[in-house]
Amino acid sequence: MKKILLILLTLFSISLFAQDNKSEAGGPPKLSELIGFWKKVEIPNEENLNQVNPWPQKHQWFAFFENGKVYSMMSDKDYEYTSKELEEVFKVLPFDKTPNYKLDGQFLTIDNKEIKDYQEL
């Protein structure tokens, strides 16, 4: 009886982790939710959480496009850019030197061929 209960609990646990998140209230984003313009928000104790921060400027903006390209910019000063303003800024950056992203389940990877051995997850 204990073996059957253990097997059932194991199967139930695995099925919980294997399910796609269909909630719009949290969890990993769907691609349709990722596409667009984003501004980095401050996180309490961020300096303690990030062991390595390759992009140390405090204020950052991002754009994820349907073509798999991800653009970003940083500043020491905060601005309230509109989507239109960000689109204009990112439009002038070279397409062939812009990093690619891939959303696979709950993992977002960024591949920047311009930087040797670059890895971002």
mmCIF file of N, CA and C in Angstrom:
data_model
loop_
_atom_site.group_PDB
_atom_site.id
_atom_site.type_symbol
_atom_site.label_atom_id
_atom_site.label_comp_id
_atom_site.label_asym_id
_atom_site.label_seq_id
_atom_site.Cartn_x
_atom_site.Cartn_y
_atom_site.Cartn_z
ATOM 1 N N MET A 1 0.819 -1.193 0.000
ATOM 2 C CA MET A 1 0.000 0.000 0.000
ATOM 3 C C MET A 1 0.869 1.266 0.000
ATOM 4 N N LYS A 2 1.951 1.228 0.787
ATOM 5 C CA LYS A 2 2.839 2.381 0.845
ATOM 6 C C LYS A 2 3.485 2.650 -0.512
ATOM 7 N N LYS A 3 3.833 1.563 -1.240
ATOM 8 C CA LYS A 3 4.443 1.730 -2.565
ATOM 9 C C LYS A 3 3.471 2.398 -3.521
ATOM 10 N N ILE A 4 2.230 1.982 -3.494
ATOM 11 C CA ILE A 4 1.220 2.562 -4.386
ATOM 12 C C ILE A 4 1.009 4.033 -4.055
ATOM 13 N N LEU A 5 0.928 4.346 -2.777
ATOM 14 C CA LEU A 5 0.761 5.738 -2.365
ATOM 15 C C LEU A 5 1.966 6.580 -2.791
ATOM 16 N N LEU A 6 3.164 6.047 -2.632
ATOM 17 C CA LEU A 6 4.376 6.758 -3.029
ATOM 18 C C LEU A 6 4.401 6.986 -4.540
ATOM 19 N N ILE A 7 4.022 5.994 -5.310
ATOM 20 C CA ILE A 7 3.977 6.125 -6.771
ATOM 21 C C ILE A 7 2.954 7.172 -7.185
ATOM 22 N N LEU A 8 1.766 7.131 -6.580
ATOM 23 C CA LEU A 8 0.734 8.109 -6.906
ATOM 24 C C LEU A 8 1.173 9.530 -6.555
ATOM 25 N N LEU A 9 1.794 9.706 -5.386
ATOM 26 C CA LEU A 9 2.279 11.025 -4.999
ATOM 27 C C LEU A 9 3.370 11.517 -5.948
ATOM 28 N N THR A 10 4.241 10.631 -6.371
ATOM 29 C CA THR A 10 5.305 10.998 -7.309
ATOM 30 C C THR A 10 4.711 11.418 -8.647
ATOM 31 N N LEU A 11 3.780 10.638 -9.166
ATOM 32 C CA LEU A 11 3.150 10.979 -10.442
ATOM 33 C C LEU A 11 2.391 12.296 -10.349
ATOM 34 N N PHE A 12 1.699 12.509 -9.241
ATOM 35 C CA PHE A 12 0.966 13.759 -9.042
ATOM 36 C C PHE A 12 1.930 14.944 -9.000
ATOM 37 N N SER A 13 3.055 14.787 -8.287
ATOM 38 C CA SER A 13 4.052 15.864 -8.197
ATOM 39 C C SER A 13 4.628 16.193 -9.562
ATOM 40 N N ILE A 14 4.966 15.170 -10.328
ATOM 41 C CA ILE A 14 5.529 15.388 -11.668
ATOM 42 C C ILE A 14 4.516 16.082 -12.556
ATOM 43 N N SER A 15 3.256 15.692 -12.470
ATOM 44 C CA SER A 15 2.248 16.317 -13.336
ATOM 45 C C SER A 15 2.044 17.785 -12.981
ATOM 46 N N LEU A 16 2.215 18.146 -11.715
ATOM 47 C CA LEU A 16 2.096 19.556 -11.330
ATOM 48 C C LEU A 16 3.189 20.399 -11.961
ATOM 49 N N PHE A 17 4.412 19.878 -11.975
ATOM 50 C CA PHE A 17 5.529 20.626 -12.537
ATOM 51 C C PHE A 17 5.505 20.623 -14.055
ATOM 52 N N ALA A 18 4.890 19.645 -14.664
ATOM 53 C CA ALA A 18 4.882 19.529 -16.119
ATOM 54 C C ALA A 18 3.790 20.366 -16.771
ATOM 55 N N GLN A 19 2.828 20.834 -16.007
ATOM 56 C CA GLN A 19 1.721 21.585 -16.584
ATOM 57 C C GLN A 19 2.171 22.952 -17.065
ATOM 58 N N ASP A 20 1.604 23.379 -18.189
ATOM 59 C CA ASP A 20 1.843 24.741 -18.660
ATOM 60 C C ASP A 20 1.088 25.705 -17.764
ATOM 61 N N ASN A 21 1.674 26.858 -17.546
ATOM 62 C CA ASN A 21 1.004 27.875 -16.743
ATOM 63 C C ASN A 21 0.008 28.603 -17.632
ATOM 64 N N LYS A 22 -1.250 28.465 -17.324
ATOM 65 C CA LYS A 22 -2.287 29.118 -18.111
ATOM 66 C C LYS A 22 -2.825 30.362 -17.404
ATOM 67 N N SER A 23 -2.257 30.672 -16.268
ATOM 68 C CA SER A 23 -2.705 31.822 -15.497
ATOM 69 C C SER A 23 -2.137 33.105 -16.074
ATOM 70 N N GLU A 24 -2.969 34.123 -16.156
ATOM 71 C CA GLU A 24 -2.495 35.427 -16.586
ATOM 72 C C GLU A 24 -2.054 36.259 -15.387
ATOM 73 N N ALA A 25 -2.158 35.685 -14.192
ATOM 74 C CA ALA A 25 -1.823 36.420 -12.977
ATOM 75 C C ALA A 25 -0.374 36.228 -12.556
ATOM 76 N N GLY A 26 0.357 35.335 -13.195
ATOM 77 C CA GLY A 26 1.742 35.117 -12.795
ATOM 78 C C GLY A 26 2.346 33.938 -13.502
ATOM 79 N N GLY A 27 3.571 33.648 -13.144
ATOM 80 C CA GLY A 27 4.294 32.559 -13.772
ATOM 81 C C GLY A 27 5.008 33.034 -15.020
ATOM 82 N N PRO A 28 5.568 32.093 -15.768
ATOM 83 C CA PRO A 28 6.310 32.481 -16.968
ATOM 84 C C PRO A 28 5.386 33.097 -18.019
ATOM 85 N N PRO A 29 5.896 34.075 -18.759
ATOM 86 C CA PRO A 29 5.036 34.732 -19.754
ATOM 87 C C PRO A 29 4.840 33.879 -20.996
ATOM 88 N N LYS A 30 3.740 34.116 -21.671
ATOM 89 C CA LYS A 30 3.536 33.582 -23.011
ATOM 90 C C LYS A 30 4.233 34.553 -23.951
ATOM 91 N N LEU A 31 4.588 34.097 -25.141
ATOM 92 C CA LEU A 31 5.274 34.957 -26.100
ATOM 93 C C LEU A 31 4.475 36.227 -26.383
ATOM 94 N N SER A 32 3.164 36.099 -26.493
ATOM 95 C CA SER A 32 2.325 37.269 -26.769
ATOM 96 C C SER A 32 2.381 38.290 -25.631
ATOM 97 N N GLU A 33 2.660 37.836 -24.410
ATOM 98 C CA GLU A 33 2.772 38.744 -23.278
ATOM 99 C C GLU A 33 4.160 39.391 -23.207
ATOM 100 N N LEU A 34 5.154 38.745 -23.785
ATOM 101 C CA LEU A 34 6.522 39.257 -23.747
ATOM 102 C C LEU A 34 6.760 40.345 -24.796
ATOM 103 N N ILE A 35 6.133 40.219 -25.949
ATOM 104 C CA ILE A 35 6.332 41.162 -27.046
ATOM 105 C C ILE A 35 5.941 42.566 -26.595
ATOM 106 N N GLY A 36 6.840 43.528 -26.810
ATOM 107 C CA GLY A 36 6.544 44.906 -26.459
ATOM 108 C C GLY A 36 7.713 45.589 -25.786
ATOM 109 N N PHE A 37 7.429 46.705 -25.152
ATOM 110 C CA PHE A 37 8.439 47.543 -24.521
ATOM 111 C C PHE A 37 8.337 47.405 -23.003
ATOM 112 N N TRP A 38 9.507 47.346 -22.367
ATOM 113 C CA TRP A 38 9.569 47.105 -20.939
ATOM 114 C C TRP A 38 10.566 48.038 -20.286
ATOM 115 N N LYS A 39 10.283 48.372 -19.047
ATOM 116 C CA LYS A 39 11.201 49.168 -18.240
ATOM 117 C C LYS A 39 11.564 48.346 -17.007
ATOM 118 N N LYS A 40 12.845 48.287 -16.691
ATOM 119 C CA LYS A 40 13.309 47.560 -15.513
ATOM 120 C C LYS A 40 12.783 48.242 -14.250
ATOM 121 N N VAL A 41 12.307 47.443 -13.327
ATOM 122 C CA VAL A 41 11.843 47.967 -12.049
ATOM 123 C C VAL A 41 12.888 47.666 -10.981
ATOM 124 N N GLU A 42 12.896 48.486 -9.950
ATOM 125 C CA GLU A 42 13.827 48.270 -8.855
ATOM 126 C C GLU A 42 13.343 47.121 -7.977
ATOM 127 N N ILE A 43 14.281 46.302 -7.549
ATOM 128 C CA ILE A 43 13.992 45.163 -6.682
ATOM 129 C C ILE A 43 14.728 45.399 -5.370
ATOM 130 N N PRO A 44 14.043 45.242 -4.235
ATOM 131 C CA PRO A 44 14.739 45.422 -2.952
ATOM 132 C C PRO A 44 15.937 44.474 -2.846
ATOM 133 N N ASN A 45 17.043 44.965 -2.333
ATOM 134 C CA ASN A 45 18.270 44.177 -2.143
ATOM 135 C C ASN A 45 18.828 43.624 -3.451
ATOM 136 N N GLU A 46 18.571 44.305 -4.545
ATOM 137 C CA GLU A 46 19.016 43.825 -5.859
ATOM 138 C C GLU A 46 20.523 43.594 -5.903
ATOM 139 N N GLU A 47 21.276 44.473 -5.270
ATOM 140 C CA GLU A 47 22.739 44.335 -5.292
ATOM 141 C C GLU A 47 23.191 43.054 -4.595
ATOM 142 N N ASN A 48 22.393 42.538 -3.672
ATOM 143 C CA ASN A 48 22.723 41.281 -2.998
ATOM 144 C C ASN A 48 22.260 40.067 -3.802
ATOM 145 N N LEU A 49 21.231 40.233 -4.621
ATOM 146 C CA LEU A 49 20.698 39.116 -5.394
ATOM 147 C C LEU A 49 21.512 38.830 -6.647
ATOM 148 N N ASN A 50 21.998 39.870 -7.313
ATOM 149 C CA ASN A 50 22.787 39.716 -8.534
ATOM 150 C C ASN A 50 24.246 39.521 -8.175
ATOM 151 N N GLN A 51 24.745 38.308 -8.359
ATOM 152 C CA GLN A 51 26.156 38.058 -8.092
ATOM 153 C C GLN A 51 27.022 38.699 -9.174
ATOM 154 N N VAL A 52 26.517 38.693 -10.402
ATOM 155 C CA VAL A 52 27.216 39.323 -11.516
ATOM 156 C C VAL A 52 26.202 40.170 -12.263
ATOM 157 N N ASN A 53 26.497 41.447 -12.437
ATOM 158 C CA ASN A 53 25.596 42.325 -13.170
ATOM 159 C C ASN A 53 26.380 42.974 -14.313
ATOM 160 N N PRO A 54 26.236 42.413 -15.538
ATOM 161 C CA PRO A 54 26.998 42.966 -16.660
ATOM 162 C C PRO A 54 26.473 44.322 -17.138
ATOM 163 N N TRP A 55 25.300 44.694 -16.709
ATOM 164 C CA TRP A 55 24.684 45.951 -17.141
ATOM 165 C C TRP A 55 24.360 46.780 -15.897
ATOM 166 N N PRO A 56 25.360 47.434 -15.332
ATOM 167 C CA PRO A 56 25.204 48.031 -14.002
ATOM 168 C C PRO A 56 24.415 49.332 -13.933
ATOM 169 N N GLN A 57 24.089 49.943 -15.058
ATOM 170 C CA GLN A 57 23.351 51.200 -14.944
ATOM 171 C C GLN A 57 21.957 50.931 -14.396
ATOM 172 N N LYS A 58 21.519 51.805 -13.538
ATOM 173 C CA LYS A 58 20.298 51.598 -12.756
ATOM 174 C C LYS A 58 19.029 51.547 -13.609
ATOM 175 N N HIS A 59 18.929 52.379 -14.636
ATOM 176 C CA HIS A 59 17.692 52.478 -15.421
ATOM 177 C C HIS A 59 17.885 51.806 -16.776
ATOM 178 N N GLN A 60 16.961 50.879 -17.072
ATOM 179 C CA GLN A 60 17.096 50.096 -18.307
ATOM 180 C C GLN A 60 15.735 49.938 -18.966
ATOM 181 N N TRP A 61 15.755 49.889 -20.312
ATOM 182 C CA TRP A 61 14.552 49.700 -21.117
ATOM 183 C C TRP A 61 14.822 48.604 -22.132
ATOM 184 N N PHE A 62 13.776 47.850 -22.458
ATOM 185 C CA PHE A 62 13.912 46.697 -23.346
ATOM 186 C C PHE A 62 12.765 46.683 -24.359
ATOM 187 N N ALA A 63 13.046 46.069 -25.502
ATOM 188 C CA ALA A 63 12.008 45.853 -26.505
ATOM 189 C C ALA A 63 12.160 44.431 -27.032
ATOM 190 N N PHE A 64 11.086 43.665 -26.959
ATOM 191 C CA PHE A 64 11.048 42.315 -27.514
ATOM 192 C C PHE A 64 10.127 42.347 -28.731
ATOM 193 N N PHE A 65 10.679 41.956 -29.883
ATOM 194 C CA PHE A 65 9.909 41.980 -31.118
ATOM 195 C C PHE A 65 9.577 40.569 -31.576
ATOM 196 N N GLU A 66 8.524 40.451 -32.371
ATOM 197 C CA GLU A 66 8.078 39.150 -32.864
ATOM 198 C C GLU A 66 9.124 38.458 -33.725
ATOM 199 N N ASN A 67 10.049 39.214 -34.309
ATOM 200 C CA ASN A 67 11.076 38.618 -35.175
ATOM 201 C C ASN A 67 12.225 37.981 -34.386
ATOM 202 N N GLY A 68 12.118 37.934 -33.054
ATOM 203 C CA GLY A 68 13.132 37.292 -32.229
ATOM 204 C C GLY A 68 14.266 38.204 -31.795
ATOM 205 N N LYS A 69 14.156 39.485 -32.077
ATOM 206 C CA LYS A 69 15.190 40.441 -31.692
ATOM 207 C C LYS A 69 14.828 41.087 -30.355
ATOM 208 N N VAL A 70 15.850 41.344 -29.540
ATOM 209 C CA VAL A 70 15.665 42.040 -28.272
ATOM 210 C C VAL A 70 16.643 43.212 -28.230
ATOM 211 N N TYR A 71 16.102 44.377 -27.954
ATOM 212 C CA TYR A 71 16.886 45.604 -27.881
ATOM 213 C C TYR A 71 16.875 46.089 -26.438
ATOM 214 N N SER A 72 17.957 46.773 -26.053
ATOM 215 C CA SER A 72 17.989 47.326 -24.706
ATOM 216 C C SER A 72 18.840 48.588 -24.687
ATOM 217 N N MET A 73 18.588 49.415 -23.699
ATOM 218 C CA MET A 73 19.422 50.586 -23.469
ATOM 219 C C MET A 73 19.406 50.891 -21.979
ATOM 220 N N MET A 74 20.427 51.634 -21.538
ATOM 221 C CA MET A 74 20.599 51.938 -20.120
ATOM 222 C C MET A 74 20.916 53.409 -19.932
ATOM 223 N N SER A 75 20.680 53.868 -18.716
ATOM 224 C CA SER A 75 21.008 55.247 -18.371
ATOM 225 C C SER A 75 21.173 55.353 -16.858
ATOM 226 N N ASP A 76 21.964 56.327 -16.439
ATOM 227 C CA ASP A 76 22.066 56.608 -15.006
ATOM 228 C C ASP A 76 20.902 57.469 -14.531
ATOM 229 N N LYS A 77 20.174 58.054 -15.491
ATOM 230 C CA LYS A 77 19.020 58.892 -15.160
ATOM 231 C C LYS A 77 17.737 58.211 -15.614
ATOM 232 N N ASP A 78 16.695 58.429 -14.866
ATOM 233 C CA ASP A 78 15.398 57.840 -15.191
ATOM 234 C C ASP A 78 14.626 58.743 -16.150
ATOM 235 N N TYR A 79 13.927 58.121 -17.076
ATOM 236 C CA TYR A 79 13.051 58.827 -18.008
ATOM 237 C C TYR A 79 11.758 58.042 -18.146
ATOM 238 N N GLU A 80 10.711 58.727 -18.499
ATOM 239 C CA GLU A 80 9.426 58.072 -18.761
ATOM 240 C C GLU A 80 9.196 58.073 -20.271
ATOM 241 N N TYR A 81 9.867 57.145 -20.957
ATOM 242 C CA TYR A 81 9.711 57.039 -22.404
ATOM 243 C C TYR A 81 8.358 56.437 -22.759
ATOM 244 N N THR A 82 7.790 56.895 -23.853
ATOM 245 C CA THR A 82 6.589 56.262 -24.397
ATOM 246 C C THR A 82 7.036 55.114 -25.304
ATOM 247 N N SER A 83 6.116 54.240 -25.650
ATOM 248 C CA SER A 83 6.416 53.152 -26.583
ATOM 249 C C SER A 83 6.902 53.703 -27.914
ATOM 250 N N LYS A 84 6.292 54.784 -28.360
ATOM 251 C CA LYS A 84 6.682 55.391 -29.635
ATOM 252 C C LYS A 84 8.127 55.906 -29.580
ATOM 253 N N GLU A 85 8.493 56.541 -28.478
ATOM 254 C CA GLU A 85 9.865 57.038 -28.320
ATOM 255 C C GLU A 85 10.870 55.883 -28.294
ATOM 256 N N LEU A 86 10.542 54.828 -27.567
ATOM 257 C CA LEU A 86 11.438 53.674 -27.516
ATOM 258 C C LEU A 86 11.564 53.016 -28.887
ATOM 259 N N GLU A 87 10.471 52.927 -29.601
ATOM 260 C CA GLU A 87 10.514 52.351 -30.947
ATOM 261 C C GLU A 87 11.451 53.148 -31.843
ATOM 262 N N GLU A 88 11.408 54.465 -31.746
ATOM 263 C CA GLU A 88 12.293 55.321 -32.547
ATOM 264 C C GLU A 88 13.759 55.108 -32.168
ATOM 265 N N VAL A 89 14.035 54.993 -30.873
ATOM 266 C CA VAL A 89 15.406 54.776 -30.405
ATOM 267 C C VAL A 89 15.934 53.438 -30.912
ATOM 268 N N PHE A 90 15.158 52.379 -30.735
ATOM 269 C CA PHE A 90 15.624 51.042 -31.099
ATOM 270 C C PHE A 90 15.672 50.844 -32.611
ATOM 271 N N LYS A 91 14.884 51.600 -33.346
ATOM 272 C CA LYS A 91 14.830 51.462 -34.807
ATOM 273 C C LYS A 91 16.165 51.815 -35.464
ATOM 274 N N VAL A 92 16.939 52.703 -34.856
ATOM 275 C CA VAL A 92 18.203 53.132 -35.458
ATOM 276 C C VAL A 92 19.355 52.153 -35.181
ATOM 277 N N LEU A 93 19.169 51.207 -34.296
ATOM 278 C CA LEU A 93 20.228 50.254 -33.985
ATOM 279 C C LEU A 93 20.344 49.204 -35.088
ATOM 280 N N PRO A 94 21.551 48.733 -35.364
ATOM 281 C CA PRO A 94 21.755 47.785 -36.474
ATOM 282 C C PRO A 94 21.110 46.424 -36.197
ATOM 283 N N PHE A 95 20.265 45.987 -37.122
ATOM 284 C CA PHE A 95 19.532 44.736 -36.998
ATOM 285 C C PHE A 95 20.480 43.539 -36.872
ATOM 286 N N ASP A 96 21.542 43.511 -37.678
ATOM 287 C CA ASP A 96 22.431 42.350 -37.711
ATOM 288 C C ASP A 96 23.323 42.244 -36.470
ATOM 289 N N LYS A 97 23.423 43.293 -35.688
ATOM 290 C CA LYS A 97 24.235 43.260 -34.469
ATOM 291 C C LYS A 97 23.375 43.202 -33.207
ATOM 292 N N THR A 98 22.087 43.099 -33.399
ATOM 293 C CA THR A 98 21.151 43.071 -32.275
ATOM 294 C C THR A 98 20.975 41.642 -31.778
ATOM 295 N N PRO A 99 20.991 41.430 -30.458
ATOM 296 C CA PRO A 99 20.830 40.083 -29.909
ATOM 297 C C PRO A 99 19.475 39.463 -30.273
ATOM 298 N N ASN A 100 19.475 38.131 -30.284
ATOM 299 C CA ASN A 100 18.253 37.352 -30.487
ATOM 300 C C ASN A 100 17.807 36.794 -29.142
ATOM 301 N N TYR A 101 16.516 36.572 -29.019
ATOM 302 C CA TYR A 101 16.008 35.920 -27.810
ATOM 303 C C TYR A 101 15.174 34.717 -28.218
ATOM 304 N N LYS A 102 15.006 33.824 -27.250
ATOM 305 C CA LYS A 102 14.148 32.657 -27.448
ATOM 306 C C LYS A 102 13.452 32.367 -26.128
ATOM 307 N N LEU A 103 12.140 32.233 -26.180
ATOM 308 C CA LEU A 103 11.362 31.875 -24.998
ATOM 309 C C LEU A 103 11.008 30.398 -25.108
ATOM 310 N N ASP A 104 11.504 29.614 -24.162
ATOM 311 C CA ASP A 104 11.266 28.175 -24.156
ATOM 312 C C ASP A 104 10.719 27.803 -22.783
ATOM 313 N N GLY A 105 9.393 27.671 -22.694
ATOM 314 C CA GLY A 105 8.770 27.402 -21.403
ATOM 315 C C GLY A 105 8.946 28.600 -20.500
ATOM 316 N N GLN A 106 9.588 28.387 -19.356
ATOM 317 C CA GLN A 106 9.802 29.496 -18.441
ATOM 318 C C GLN A 106 11.204 30.083 -18.549
ATOM 319 N N PHE A 107 11.966 29.664 -19.562
ATOM 320 C CA PHE A 107 13.322 30.167 -19.736
ATOM 321 C C PHE A 107 13.416 31.087 -20.940
ATOM 322 N N LEU A 108 14.010 32.243 -20.730
ATOM 323 C CA LEU A 108 14.273 33.203 -21.792
ATOM 324 C C LEU A 108 15.784 33.245 -21.968
ATOM 325 N N THR A 109 16.247 32.931 -23.167
ATOM 326 C CA THR A 109 17.677 33.004 -23.436
ATOM 327 C C THR A 109 17.936 34.117 -24.434
ATOM 328 N N ILE A 110 19.073 34.776 -24.249
ATOM 329 C CA ILE A 110 19.485 35.845 -25.151
ATOM 330 C C ILE A 110 20.856 35.479 -25.693
ATOM 331 N N ASP A 111 20.962 35.528 -27.018
ATOM 332 C CA ASP A 111 22.170 35.131 -27.728
ATOM 333 C C ASP A 111 22.730 36.363 -28.422
ATOM 334 N N ASN A 112 23.861 36.846 -27.940
ATOM 335 C CA ASN A 112 24.486 38.026 -28.527
ATOM 336 C C ASN A 112 25.775 37.602 -29.223
ATOM 337 N N LYS A 113 25.725 37.446 -30.522
ATOM 338 C CA LYS A 113 26.877 36.977 -31.287
ATOM 339 C C LYS A 113 28.003 38.012 -31.347
ATOM 340 N N GLU A 114 27.726 39.244 -30.956
ATOM 341 C CA GLU A 114 28.735 40.302 -30.973
ATOM 342 C C GLU A 114 29.705 40.200 -29.788
ATOM 343 N N ILE A 115 29.325 39.436 -28.758
ATOM 344 C CA ILE A 115 30.159 39.299 -27.563
ATOM 345 C C ILE A 115 30.546 37.837 -27.414
ATOM 346 N N LYS A 116 31.850 37.564 -27.449
ATOM 347 C CA LYS A 116 32.337 36.184 -27.370
ATOM 348 C C LYS A 116 31.891 35.527 -26.059
ATOM 349 N N ASP A 117 31.400 34.295 -26.172
ATOM 350 C CA ASP A 117 30.959 33.482 -25.033
ATOM 351 C C ASP A 117 29.848 34.137 -24.205
ATOM 352 N N TYR A 118 29.055 34.980 -24.843
ATOM 353 C CA TYR A 118 27.967 35.659 -24.148
ATOM 354 C C TYR A 118 26.834 34.679 -23.852
ATOM 355 N N GLN A 119 26.353 34.685 -22.625
ATOM 356 C CA GLN A 119 25.224 33.851 -22.226
ATOM 357 C C GLN A 119 24.346 34.634 -21.284
ATOM 358 N N GLU A 120 23.073 34.663 -21.594
ATOM 359 C CA GLU A 120 22.117 35.309 -20.705
ATOM 360 C C GLU A 120 20.885 34.435 -20.633
ATOM 361 N N LEU A 121 20.479 34.094 -19.432
ATOM 362 C CA LEU A 121 19.314 33.233 -19.219
ATOM 363 C C LEU A 121 18.392 33.927 -18.262
#
